[in-house]
XYZ file of N, CA, C and O in Angstrom:
748
model
N -8.891 12.753 -12.429
C -8.769 11.906 -11.406
C -7.748 10.791 -11.451
O -7.501 10.123 -12.885
N -6.677 10.807 -9.958
C -5.710 10.078 -10.056
C -6.645 8.508 -9.485
O -7.007 8.304 -8.682
N -5.402 7.556 -10.287
C -6.231 5.774 -10.015
C -4.606 5.428 -9.589
O -4.052 5.551 -10.138
N -4.625 4.899 -8.347
C -3.510 4.142 -7.397
C -3.874 2.786 -8.249
O -5.113 1.796 -7.771
N -3.142 1.644 -8.625
C -2.791 0.692 -9.362
C -1.695 -0.404 -8.310
O -0.726 0.331 -8.739
N -1.943 -1.412 -7.690
C -0.685 -1.828 -6.502
C -0.935 -3.051 -6.501
O -2.679 -3.925 -6.821
N -0.078 -4.087 -6.972
C -0.120 -5.382 -6.570
C 1.077 -5.597 -5.413
O 1.756 -4.663 -5.260
N -0.054 -6.220 -4.388
C 0.500 -7.064 -3.618
C 0.669 -8.624 -3.012
O 0.485 -8.893 -3.366
N 2.272 -8.853 -3.383
C 3.096 -10.041 -2.938
C 3.256 -10.725 -1.950
O 4.029 -9.714 -1.681
N 2.976 -11.610 -0.662
C 3.714 -11.914 0.197
C 4.641 -12.824 -0.572
O 4.257 -13.710 -1.230
N 5.965 -12.481 0.535
C 7.295 -13.051 0.063
C 6.857 -14.590 1.040
O 6.955 -14.446 2.640
N 6.742 -15.597 0.874
C 6.249 -16.586 1.326
C 7.180 -17.891 0.787
O 8.296 -17.880 -0.318
N 7.463 -19.260 1.622
C 7.899 -20.451 0.907
C 7.916 -20.402 -0.936
O 7.133 -20.231 -0.845
N 9.507 -20.549 -0.938
C 9.094 -20.715 -2.696
C 8.974 -19.699 -3.538
O 8.951 -19.764 -4.868
N 9.089 -18.214 -2.719
C 8.990 -17.025 -3.132
C 10.353 -16.405 -3.857
O 11.215 -16.900 -2.641
N 10.731 -15.498 -4.835
C 11.796 -15.057 -4.649
C 12.185 -14.647 -2.957
O 10.976 -14.105 -2.574
N 13.870 -14.575 -2.736
C 13.964 -13.768 -1.792
C 14.062 -12.339 -1.988
O 13.850 -11.995 -2.580
N 14.433 -11.917 -0.726
C 13.851 -10.396 0.103
C 15.463 -10.134 -1.587
O 15.780 -9.131 -2.124
N 16.113 -10.329 -0.848
C 17.956 -10.297 -1.908
C 17.505 -10.093 -3.601
O 18.416 -9.810 -3.990
N 16.611 -11.707 -3.733
C 16.345 -12.211 -5.239
C 15.713 -11.020 -5.488
O 16.038 -10.541 -7.069
N 14.726 -10.077 -5.501
C 14.301 -9.000 -5.828
C 14.569 -7.958 -5.756
O 14.834 -7.333 -6.958
N 15.591 -7.711 -5.057
C 15.989 -6.652 -4.644
C 17.605 -6.608 -5.804
O 17.405 -5.419 -6.953
N 17.817 -7.126 -6.226
C 19.349 -7.788 -7.437
C 18.222 -7.651 -8.595
O 18.673 -7.197 -9.367
N 16.997 -8.557 -9.026
C 16.075 -8.438 -10.272
C 15.602 -6.668 -10.559
O 16.036 -6.840 -11.565
N 15.314 -5.887 -9.796
C 15.288 -4.783 -9.669
C 16.056 -3.810 -10.132
O 16.019 -3.802 -11.534
N 17.368 -4.179 -9.524
C 18.779 -3.859 -10.132
C 18.563 -4.117 -11.417
O 19.664 -2.673 -12.068
N 18.377 -5.186 -11.325
C 19.593 -5.358 -12.915
C 17.905 -5.141 -14.089
O 18.539 -4.645 -14.950
N 16.876 -4.454 -13.742
C 15.903 -3.781 -14.998
C 15.519 -3.001 -14.966
O 15.517 -1.901 -15.036
N 16.966 -1.747 -13.893
C 17.162 -0.254 -14.026
C 15.942 0.458 -12.729
O 16.282 1.189 -13.032
N 15.631 -0.332 -11.591
C 15.229 0.325 -10.540
C 16.829 1.045 -10.012
O 17.472 0.403 -9.463
N 16.329 1.987 -9.333
C 17.011 3.037 -8.471
C 16.742 2.804 -6.990
O 15.606 3.157 -6.502
N 17.648 2.011 -5.894
C 17.094 1.815 -4.470
C 16.933 3.217 -4.504
O 17.964 4.137 -4.419
N 15.990 3.557 -3.239
C 16.198 4.547 -2.232
C 16.117 4.394 -0.384
O 16.533 2.682 -0.671
N 16.841 5.341 -0.114
C 16.518 5.146 1.205
C 15.672 4.209 2.237
O 14.450 4.109 1.966
N 15.537 3.146 3.018
C 15.222 2.533 3.345
C 14.303 4.273 5.101
O 15.306 4.444 5.106
N 12.994 3.415 5.001
C 12.034 4.273 5.378
C 11.118 3.628 6.578
O 11.238 2.270 6.321
N 10.389 4.394 7.541
C 10.438 3.539 8.756
C 8.968 4.174 8.664
O 8.512 4.940 9.094
N 7.619 3.001 8.268
C 6.289 3.996 7.902
C 5.173 3.738 9.295
O 5.252 1.916 9.470
N 4.552 4.296 9.972
C 3.578 4.067 10.643
C 2.248 4.401 10.317
O 1.900 5.846 10.002
N 1.288 3.421 9.951
C 0.085 4.363 9.384
C -1.075 4.107 10.376
O -1.162 2.711 10.392
N -1.466 5.138 10.578
C -2.606 4.714 11.418
C -4.086 4.988 11.020
O -4.635 6.079 10.424
N -4.746 3.949 11.054
C -6.117 3.752 10.165
C -7.390 4.405 11.046
O -7.379 3.660 12.436
N -8.179 4.605 10.726
C -9.919 5.446 10.910
C -10.641 5.032 10.473
O -10.740 4.474 9.743
N -11.554 4.394 11.493
C -12.998 4.178 11.102
C -14.293 5.167 10.782
O -14.298 6.077 11.436
N -14.652 5.278 10.431
C -15.686 6.067 10.095
C -17.335 6.372 11.046
O -17.627 5.165 11.300
N -17.545 7.488 11.588
C -18.627 7.015 12.452
C -19.709 6.697 12.171
O -20.652 6.407 12.468
N -19.896 6.995 10.823
C -21.658 6.637 10.326
C -21.822 5.514 9.156
O -22.918 5.275 8.011
N -20.676 4.649 8.786
C -20.816 3.866 7.587
C -19.660 3.050 8.344
O -17.866 3.613 8.367
N -18.821 1.644 7.156
C -18.457 0.748 7.661
C -17.165 0.730 6.295
O -17.733 0.265 5.300
N -16.034 0.977 6.784
C -14.717 1.252 5.107
C -14.965 0.113 5.092
O -14.387 -0.397 4.263
N -14.659 -1.481 6.375
C -14.814 -2.690 5.688
C -15.512 -3.612 4.263
O -15.064 -3.935 3.779
N -16.866 -2.545 5.075
C -17.803 -2.748 3.637
C -17.812 -2.019 2.359
O -17.661 -2.751 1.448
N -17.009 -0.568 2.499
C -17.083 -0.312 0.821
C -16.048 -0.115 0.517
O -15.736 0.808 -0.531
N -14.912 -0.708 1.375
C -13.970 -0.969 0.186
C -12.548 0.267 0.506
O -11.928 0.547 -0.579
N -13.211 1.234 1.789
C -12.420 2.271 1.659
C -11.240 2.318 2.762
O -11.314 1.375 3.900
N -10.466 3.277 2.703
C -9.893 3.748 3.604
C -9.385 5.385 4.219
O -9.625 5.793 3.073
N -8.731 5.905 5.342
C -8.163 6.790 5.833
C -7.984 6.723 7.098
O -7.776 5.913 7.851
N -6.067 7.248 6.568
C -5.304 6.410 7.385
C -4.378 8.478 7.568
O -4.374 9.327 6.516
N -3.309 7.880 8.429
C -2.424 9.332 8.284
C -1.341 8.271 8.745
O -1.234 7.628 9.227
N -0.409 8.759 7.987
C 1.128 8.036 7.607
C 1.975 9.256 7.896
O 1.896 10.479 7.485
N 2.975 8.589 9.084
C 4.396 8.730 9.308
C 5.462 8.584 8.277
O 5.704 6.871 9.174
N 6.395 9.122 8.199
C 7.117 8.453 7.127
C 8.110 9.661 7.131
O 8.612 10.737 6.511
N 9.214 9.230 8.893
C 9.949 9.944 8.766
C 9.630 11.773 9.101
O 8.474 11.669 9.722
N 10.239 12.624 9.177
C 9.641 13.772 8.885
C 8.178 13.955 7.968
O 7.521 15.284 8.392
N 8.051 13.356 7.565
C 6.354 13.610 6.131
C 5.060 13.205 7.019
O 5.429 11.856 7.901
N 4.214 13.464 6.778
C 2.731 13.486 7.556
C 1.890 14.207 6.270
O 2.041 14.963 6.276
N 1.055 12.567 6.073
C 0.146 12.625 5.005
C -0.937 12.091 5.804
O -0.847 10.969 6.557
N -2.376 12.463 5.023
C -3.594 12.152 5.452
C -3.857 11.636 4.207
O -3.475 12.774 3.092
N -4.859 10.362 3.938
C -5.044 9.654 2.691
C -6.400 9.580 2.786
O -6.546 8.399 3.935
N -7.240 9.710 1.794
C -8.327 8.828 1.955
C -8.008 7.758 0.351
O -7.719 8.107 -0.644
N -8.806 6.750 0.505
C -8.445 5.283 -0.581
C -9.980 5.056 -0.493
O -10.859 4.923 -0.251
N -10.790 5.507 -2.132
C -11.543 5.352 -2.223
C -12.063 3.829 -2.941
O -11.260 2.586 -2.631
N -13.374 3.162 -3.205
C -13.788 2.268 -2.849
C -12.707 1.165 -4.218
O -12.663 1.516 -5.497
N -12.138 -0.245 -3.927
C -11.417 -0.622 -5.600
C -12.632 -0.759 -6.540
O -14.334 -0.920 -6.025
N -11.772 -0.393 -7.753
C -12.449 -0.674 -9.188
C -12.167 -1.862 -9.815
O -12.623 -1.845 -11.004
N -11.476 -2.744 -9.264
C -10.968 -3.978 -9.658
C -10.504 -5.158 -8.942
O -11.214 -4.888 -8.063
N -11.215 -6.607 -9.883
C -10.684 -7.314 -9.216
C -10.051 -7.928 -9.462
O -9.706 -9.043 -8.136
N -8.717 -8.004 -9.728
C -7.737 -8.172 -9.936
C -6.446 -7.944 -8.743
O -5.672 -7.641 -7.584
N -6.611 -6.559 -9.259
C -5.565 -5.629 -8.327
C -5.610 -4.648 -7.379
O -7.981 -4.350 -6.898
N -5.274 -3.941 -6.406
C -5.911 -2.943 -5.641
C -5.975 -1.665 -6.178
O -4.588 -1.188 -6.364
N -7.180 -1.213 -6.992
C -7.015 -0.279 -7.426
C -8.389 1.095 -7.583
O -8.957 0.151 -6.815
N -7.544 1.754 -7.154
C -9.086 3.169 -6.456
C -8.322 4.229 -6.657
O -7.599 4.485 -7.084
N -9.464 5.351 -6.281
C -8.718 6.495 -6.194
C -8.381 6.642 -4.965
O -9.025 6.639 -4.299
N -7.388 7.653 -5.015
C -6.413 7.908 -4.034
C -6.713 9.308 -3.719
O -5.923 10.416 -4.482
N -6.918 10.106 -2.486
C -6.545 11.508 -2.334
C -5.405 11.321 -1.137
O -6.317 11.246 0.027
N -4.275 12.211 -0.936
C -3.150 12.641 -0.439
C -3.115 14.483 -0.042
O -3.354 14.427 -1.645
N -3.211 14.606 0.960
C -1.994 15.829 1.296
C -1.843 16.044 2.539
O -1.486 15.281 3.263
N -0.733 16.428 2.511
C 0.978 16.630 3.661
C -0.108 17.557 4.571
O -1.335 18.400 4.226
N 0.070 17.305 5.812
C -0.566 17.943 7.117
C 1.120 18.175 8.343
O 2.205 17.267 7.764
N 0.662 18.963 8.824
C 2.083 19.543 10.175
C 2.189 18.850 10.906
O 3.075 18.101 11.294
N 0.857 17.811 11.615
C 1.249 17.447 12.704
C 0.188 15.914 13.040
O -1.153 16.050 12.412
N 0.758 14.784 12.839
C -0.184 14.274 13.211
C -0.788 13.915 14.044
O -2.074 13.473 14.202
N -0.332 14.118 15.465
C -1.285 14.409 16.035
C -2.179 15.059 16.192
O -3.749 15.175 17.043
N -2.340 16.281 15.873
C -3.678 17.121 15.503
C -4.409 16.793 14.803
O -5.859 16.939 14.770
N -4.205 16.004 13.092
C -4.659 15.546 12.800
C -5.949 14.482 13.213
O -6.496 14.083 13.087
N -5.008 13.628 14.298
C -5.761 12.390 14.771
C -6.250 12.848 15.973
O -7.532 12.774 15.794
N -6.675 13.944 16.240
C -7.399 14.960 17.268
C -8.195 15.610 16.725
O -9.376 15.261 16.806
N -8.875 16.120 15.013
C -9.144 16.351 14.551
C -10.176 15.213 14.272
O -11.540 15.521 14.151
N -9.816 14.194 13.611
C -10.371 13.131 13.225
C -11.452 12.686 14.561
O -12.709 12.413 14.116
N -10.749 12.462 15.268
C -11.272 11.683 16.628
C -12.845 12.882 17.187
O -13.976 12.561 17.555
N -12.594 14.391 17.160
C -13.719 15.275 17.367
C -14.797 14.595 16.504
O -15.710 15.227 17.043
N -14.188 14.426 15.326
C -15.624 14.087 14.383
C -16.099 13.049 14.122
O -16.912 12.874 13.498
N -15.583 12.007 15.714
C -16.776 10.756 15.943
C -15.578 10.109 15.037
O -15.542 8.837 15.205
N -14.558 10.191 14.406
C -13.631 8.976 13.587
C -12.991 8.447 14.770
O -12.692 8.892 15.926
N -12.807 7.053 14.826
C -12.147 6.092 16.092
C -11.017 5.830 15.512
O -11.022 4.968 13.898
N -9.659 5.325 16.156
C -8.682 4.520 15.719
C -8.994 3.333 15.295
O -9.835 2.942 16.702
N -8.369 2.460 14.580
C -8.613 1.029 14.389
C -7.413 0.263 14.659
O -7.113 -0.758 15.426
N -6.335 0.613 13.844
C -4.856 0.275 14.411
C -3.834 0.838 13.594
O -4.062 1.395 12.502
N -2.818 0.550 14.482
C -1.593 1.454 13.134
C -0.945 -0.054 12.983
O -0.646 -1.344 12.918
N -0.307 0.348 11.300
C 0.155 -0.375 10.551
C 1.728 -0.299 10.859
O 1.796 1.230 9.954
N 2.197 -0.621 10.952
C 4.243 -0.585 10.714
C 4.741 -0.951 9.984
O 4.889 -3.178 10.265
N 5.848 -1.091 9.328
C 6.663 -0.815 8.604
C 7.898 -0.885 8.440
O 7.990 0.771 8.030
N 9.114 -1.237 7.897
C 10.040 -0.728 7.212
C 9.961 -1.085 5.735
O 9.784 -2.580 5.142
N 9.876 -0.176 5.008
C 9.950 0.112 3.679
C 11.366 0.512 3.197
O 12.098 1.307 3.100
N 11.401 -0.601 2.027
C 13.219 -0.125 1.337
C 12.023 -0.069 -0.476
O 11.666 -1.202 -1.153
N 11.830 1.442 -0.481
C 11.335 1.397 -2.085
C 12.593 1.828 -3.143
O 13.950 1.908 -2.932
N 12.215 1.050 -4.437
C 12.548 1.635 -5.405
C 11.840 2.617 -6.513
O 11.331 2.155 -6.877
N 12.946 2.902 -7.021
C 12.437 4.198 -8.618
C 12.473 3.409 -9.838
O 13.618 2.816 -9.676
N 11.449 3.112 -10.073
C 11.896 2.288 -11.701
C 10.496 3.007 -12.994
O 9.649 3.573 -12.417
N 12.003 3.253 -13.767
C 11.074 2.800 -14.978
C 10.579 2.124 -15.906
O 12.166 1.667 -16.197
N 9.853 1.397 -15.891
C 9.712 -0.572 -16.784
C 8.904 -0.030 -18.061
O 7.372 0.165 -17.911
N 9.694 -0.093 -19.509
C 8.769 -0.077 -20.758
C 8.249 0.939 -20.149
O 7.063 1.023 -20.352
N 8.992 2.154 -20.002
C 8.120 3.714 -20.387
C 7.188 4.269 -19.431
O 5.920 5.049 -19.860
N 6.680 2.844 -18.159
C 6.231 2.878 -17.307
C 6.586 3.131 -15.903
O 7.305 2.504 -15.783
N 6.031 4.497 -15.079
C 7.079 4.864 -13.440
C 6.467 3.952 -12.991
O 5.356 4.028 -12.736
N 6.846 3.058 -12.093
C 6.913 2.089 -11.527
C 7.175 2.523 -10.106
O 8.378 2.674 -9.789
N 6.816 2.422 -8.977
C 7.535 2.431 -7.088
C 7.551 0.522 -7.060
O 6.471 0.194 -6.741
N 7.872 0.242 -6.802
C 8.324 -1.135 -5.926
C 9.167 -0.739 -5.009
O 10.171 -0.119 -4.695
N 8.187 -1.408 -4.054
C 8.563 -1.886 -2.495
C 9.081 -3.072 -1.904
O 8.035 -4.015 -2.077
N 9.768 -3.036 -0.931
C 9.913 -4.096 -0.128
C 9.264 -4.104 1.283
O 10.180 -3.291 1.440
N 8.430 -4.703 1.427
C 8.554 -4.192 2.661
C 8.247 -5.420 3.696
O 8.125 -6.313 3.568
N 8.700 -4.558 5.255
C 8.144 -5.905 6.313
C 7.970 -5.015 7.418
O 8.058 -4.020 7.896
N 6.727 -5.890 7.301
C 5.291 -5.287 8.295
C 5.667 -6.410 9.437
O 5.070 -7.404 9.572
N 5.203 -5.514 10.410
C 4.685 -5.723 11.831
C 4.139 -6.796 11.812
O 3.221 -6.457 12.006
N 4.605 -8.524 12.317
C 2.967 -9.293 12.401
C 2.432 -9.582 11.585
O 1.802 -10.300 11.205
N 3.481 -9.394 10.254
C 2.192 -10.084 9.218
C 4.340 -10.639 7.913
O 3.924 -11.423 7.664
N 5.014 -9.991 7.894
C 6.160 -10.873 7.463
C 6.747 -10.007 5.887
O 6.189 -8.114 6.425
N 7.173 -10.483 5.007
C 7.709 -9.682 4.371
C 7.192 -10.008 2.984
O 6.233 -10.752 2.724
N 6.819 -8.867 2.336
C 6.009 -8.284 0.734
C 6.882 -7.708 -0.335
O 7.598 -6.504 0.431
N 5.860 -7.801 -1.328
C 7.383 -6.720 -2.449
C 5.217 -5.989 -2.953
O 3.912 -6.837 -3.345
N 5.252 -4.866 -3.161
C 4.192 -4.095 -3.453
C 4.793 -3.120 -4.882
O 5.797 -2.740 -4.836
N 3.775 -3.557 -6.337
C 4.560 -2.792 -7.209
C 3.258 -1.920 -7.296
O 2.158 -1.742 -7.243
N 3.572 -0.561 -8.213
C 2.299 0.632 -7.424
C 2.822 1.524 -8.701
O 3.906 1.843 -9.234
N 1.789 1.779 -9.014
C 1.444 3.356 -10.256
C 0.634 3.614 -10.397
O -0.520 3.219 -9.638
N 0.452 4.720 -11.547
C -0.613 5.880 -10.888
C -1.003 5.999 -12.097
O -0.446 6.114 -13.938
N -2.605 6.061 -13.022
C -3.233 6.006 -13.921
C -4.351 7.075 -13.947
O -4.950 6.841 -12.982
N -4.774 6.335 -15.209
C -6.026 7.729 -15.451
C -7.041 6.253 -15.004
O -7.237 5.386 -15.615
N -8.261 7.160 -14.922
C -9.672 5.909 -14.485
C -10.037 5.644 -16.019
O -9.937 4.287 -16.405
N -9.232 5.821 -17.312
C -9.111 5.069 -18.669
C -8.333 4.461 -18.838
O -8.589 3.519 -19.834
N -7.361 4.058 -17.864
C -6.318 3.425 -18.125
C -5.722 2.162 -17.457
O -4.764 1.804 -17.004
N -6.986 2.235 -16.316
C -6.445 1.534 -15.768
C -6.117 -0.210 -15.145
O -5.148 -0.125 -15.136
N -6.569 -0.713 -16.019
C -6.560 -1.899 -16.698
C -5.123 -2.638 -17.007
O -4.920 -3.275 -16.804
N -4.820 -1.327 -18.400
C -3.645 -1.271 -18.952
C -2.515 -1.055 -17.881
O -1.438 -1.535 -18.134
N -2.509 -0.340 -16.849
C -1.457 -0.122 -15.687
C -1.521 -1.004 -15.295
O -0.465 -1.912 -14.353
N -2.853 -2.305 -14.800
C -2.539 -2.933 -13.637
C -1.843 -4.205 -14.658
O -1.187 -5.600 -14.282
N -2.168 -4.573 -16.103
C -1.551 -5.543 -16.571
C -0.134 -4.903 -17.136
O 1.265 -5.724 -17.014
N 0.340 -3.891 -17.194
C 1.512 -3.983 -16.564
C 2.035 -4.364 -15.485
O 3.724 -4.900 -15.713
N 1.411 -4.128 -14.504
C 2.343 -4.771 -13.334
C 2.024 -6.070 -12.825
O 2.929 -6.274 -12.370
N 1.156 -6.632 -13.952
C 1.019 -7.926 -13.665
C 2.397 -8.684 -14.631
O 2.985 -9.415 -14.122
N 2.735 -8.145 -15.635
C 4.308 -8.372 -16.583
C 4.912 -7.803 -15.741
O 6.102 -9.005 -16.144
N 5.876 -6.703 -14.739
C 6.394 -6.605 -14.184
C 6.894 -8.206 -12.718
O 7.897 -8.132 -12.357
N 5.401 -7.921 -12.881
C 5.310 -8.910 -11.167
C 5.951 -10.335 -12.231
O 6.766 -10.539 -11.032
N 5.740 -10.469 -13.130
C 5.723 -11.703 -13.871
C 7.307 -11.928 -13.999
O 8.564 -12.754 -13.923
N 8.069 -10.582 -14.131
C 9.166 -10.731 -14.840
C 9.975 -10.731 -13.190
O 11.496 -11.312 -13.430
N 9.692 -10.352 -12.510
C 10.608 -10.042 -11.149
C 9.986 -11.520 -10.461
O 10.739 -11.878 -9.193
N 9.282 -12.566 -11.320
C 8.782 -13.357 -10.529
C 8.256 -14.050 -8.895
O 8.051 -14.857 -8.369
N 7.530 -12.935 -9.053
C 6.029 -12.523 -8.267
C 4.802 -13.330 -8.826
O 4.204 -12.983 -9.760
N 4.685 -14.230 -8.064
C 3.202 -15.022 -8.022
C 2.010 -14.800 -7.257
O 2.543 -14.326 -5.727
N 0.824 -15.119 -7.480
C -0.829 -14.820 -6.038
C -0.259 -13.945 -5.301
O -0.005 -13.758 -3.720
N -0.143 -12.606 -6.129
C -0.900 -11.531 -5.849
C -1.941 -11.364 -4.730
O -2.645 -12.571 -4.485
N -2.068 -10.682 -3.324
C -2.726 -10.397 -2.168
C -3.591 -9.235 -2.641
O -3.065 -8.118 -2.751
N -4.470 -8.780 -2.645
C -5.623 -8.204 -2.544
C -5.898 -7.180 -1.375
O -6.062 -5.935 -1.531
N -6.241 -8.122 -0.435
C -6.160 -6.987 0.768
C -5.258 -6.311 1.343
O -4.422 -6.748 1.489
N -5.697 -5.660 2.204
C -4.547 -4.423 2.279
C -3.593 -5.385 4.107
O -4.210 -6.327 4.168
N -3.095 -4.407 4.223
C -2.277 -5.132 5.261
C -3.222 -4.759 6.546
O -3.206 -5.458 7.400
N -3.483 -3.547 6.820
C -4.616 -3.383 7.641
C -6.059 -4.664 7.869
O -5.921 -4.928 8.427
N -6.130 -5.271 6.717
C -7.452 -6.332 6.990
C -6.971 -7.412 7.155
O -6.939 -8.519 7.620
N -5.347 -8.209 6.579
C -4.588 -8.880 6.764
C -4.264 -8.816 8.313
O -3.778 -10.223 9.077
N -3.867 -8.235 8.954
C -3.820 -8.033 10.519
C -4.660 -7.914 11.164
O -4.720 -9.023 12.041
N -5.991 -6.881 10.410
C -7.043 -7.345 11.214
C -7.883 -9.120 11.543
O -7.857 -10.045 12.080
N -7.818 -9.818 10.160
C -7.929 -11.243 9.592
C -7.350 -11.928 10.773
O -8.026 -13.073 11.385
N -5.760 -11.867 11.042
C -4.906 -12.464 11.775
C -5.461 -12.558 13.377
O -4.932 -13.468 13.922
N -5.949 -11.005 13.544
C -6.150 -11.241 14.798
C -7.502 -11.641 15.153
O -7.462 -12.692 16.579
N -7.856 -12.079 14.537
C -9.523 -12.729 14.617
C -9.068 -14.226 14.492
O -9.671 -14.637 14.839
N -8.625 -14.311 13.818
C -7.605 -16.436 13.428
C -7.362 -16.673 15.331
O -7.251 -18.108 15.611
N -7.247 -15.357 15.530
C -5.653 -16.276 16.661
C -6.743 -15.923 18.274
O -6.190 -16.534 19.268
N -7.846 -15.567 18.078
C -8.543 -15.393 19.540
C -9.477 -17.026 19.233
O -9.631 -17.573 18.148
């Protein structure tokens, strides 16, 4: 079973800039990848509250690629560490229609421009991304995949990489939660 280990850092006043992060990533060997636009369509379960169970179900549109993803409950108090199941699908529209026919309801779309970097840092494969999230601002995400027995070591590895990049004060909430919280605060 694969475990996703992720740290997210908002780029706020006092944080390194996007350009500084990109330069630091390249200085430690990260390879920039093409800019991507992603739309993540999140769904609510008809019988349980994903907000309370820390789960998520989404359809991600990423250029020509469409994926259906289930994210299990969080298992770490520092990082966003969880089981993730993902599969490619042919059509976001048909997948949405199937989910809605089964009683799932659309919650919100999270739209972002993603600037990814591939990196092997201290022998561990890491995906580093700089995200510009509509309605939220700029973030850096560091992510790796682990097995269930070594997710804490993977988390510590990402924390060390974050320190190397000058990133502090990680945000554990998802973009979806941050957007929903912001909507509640504005009412």
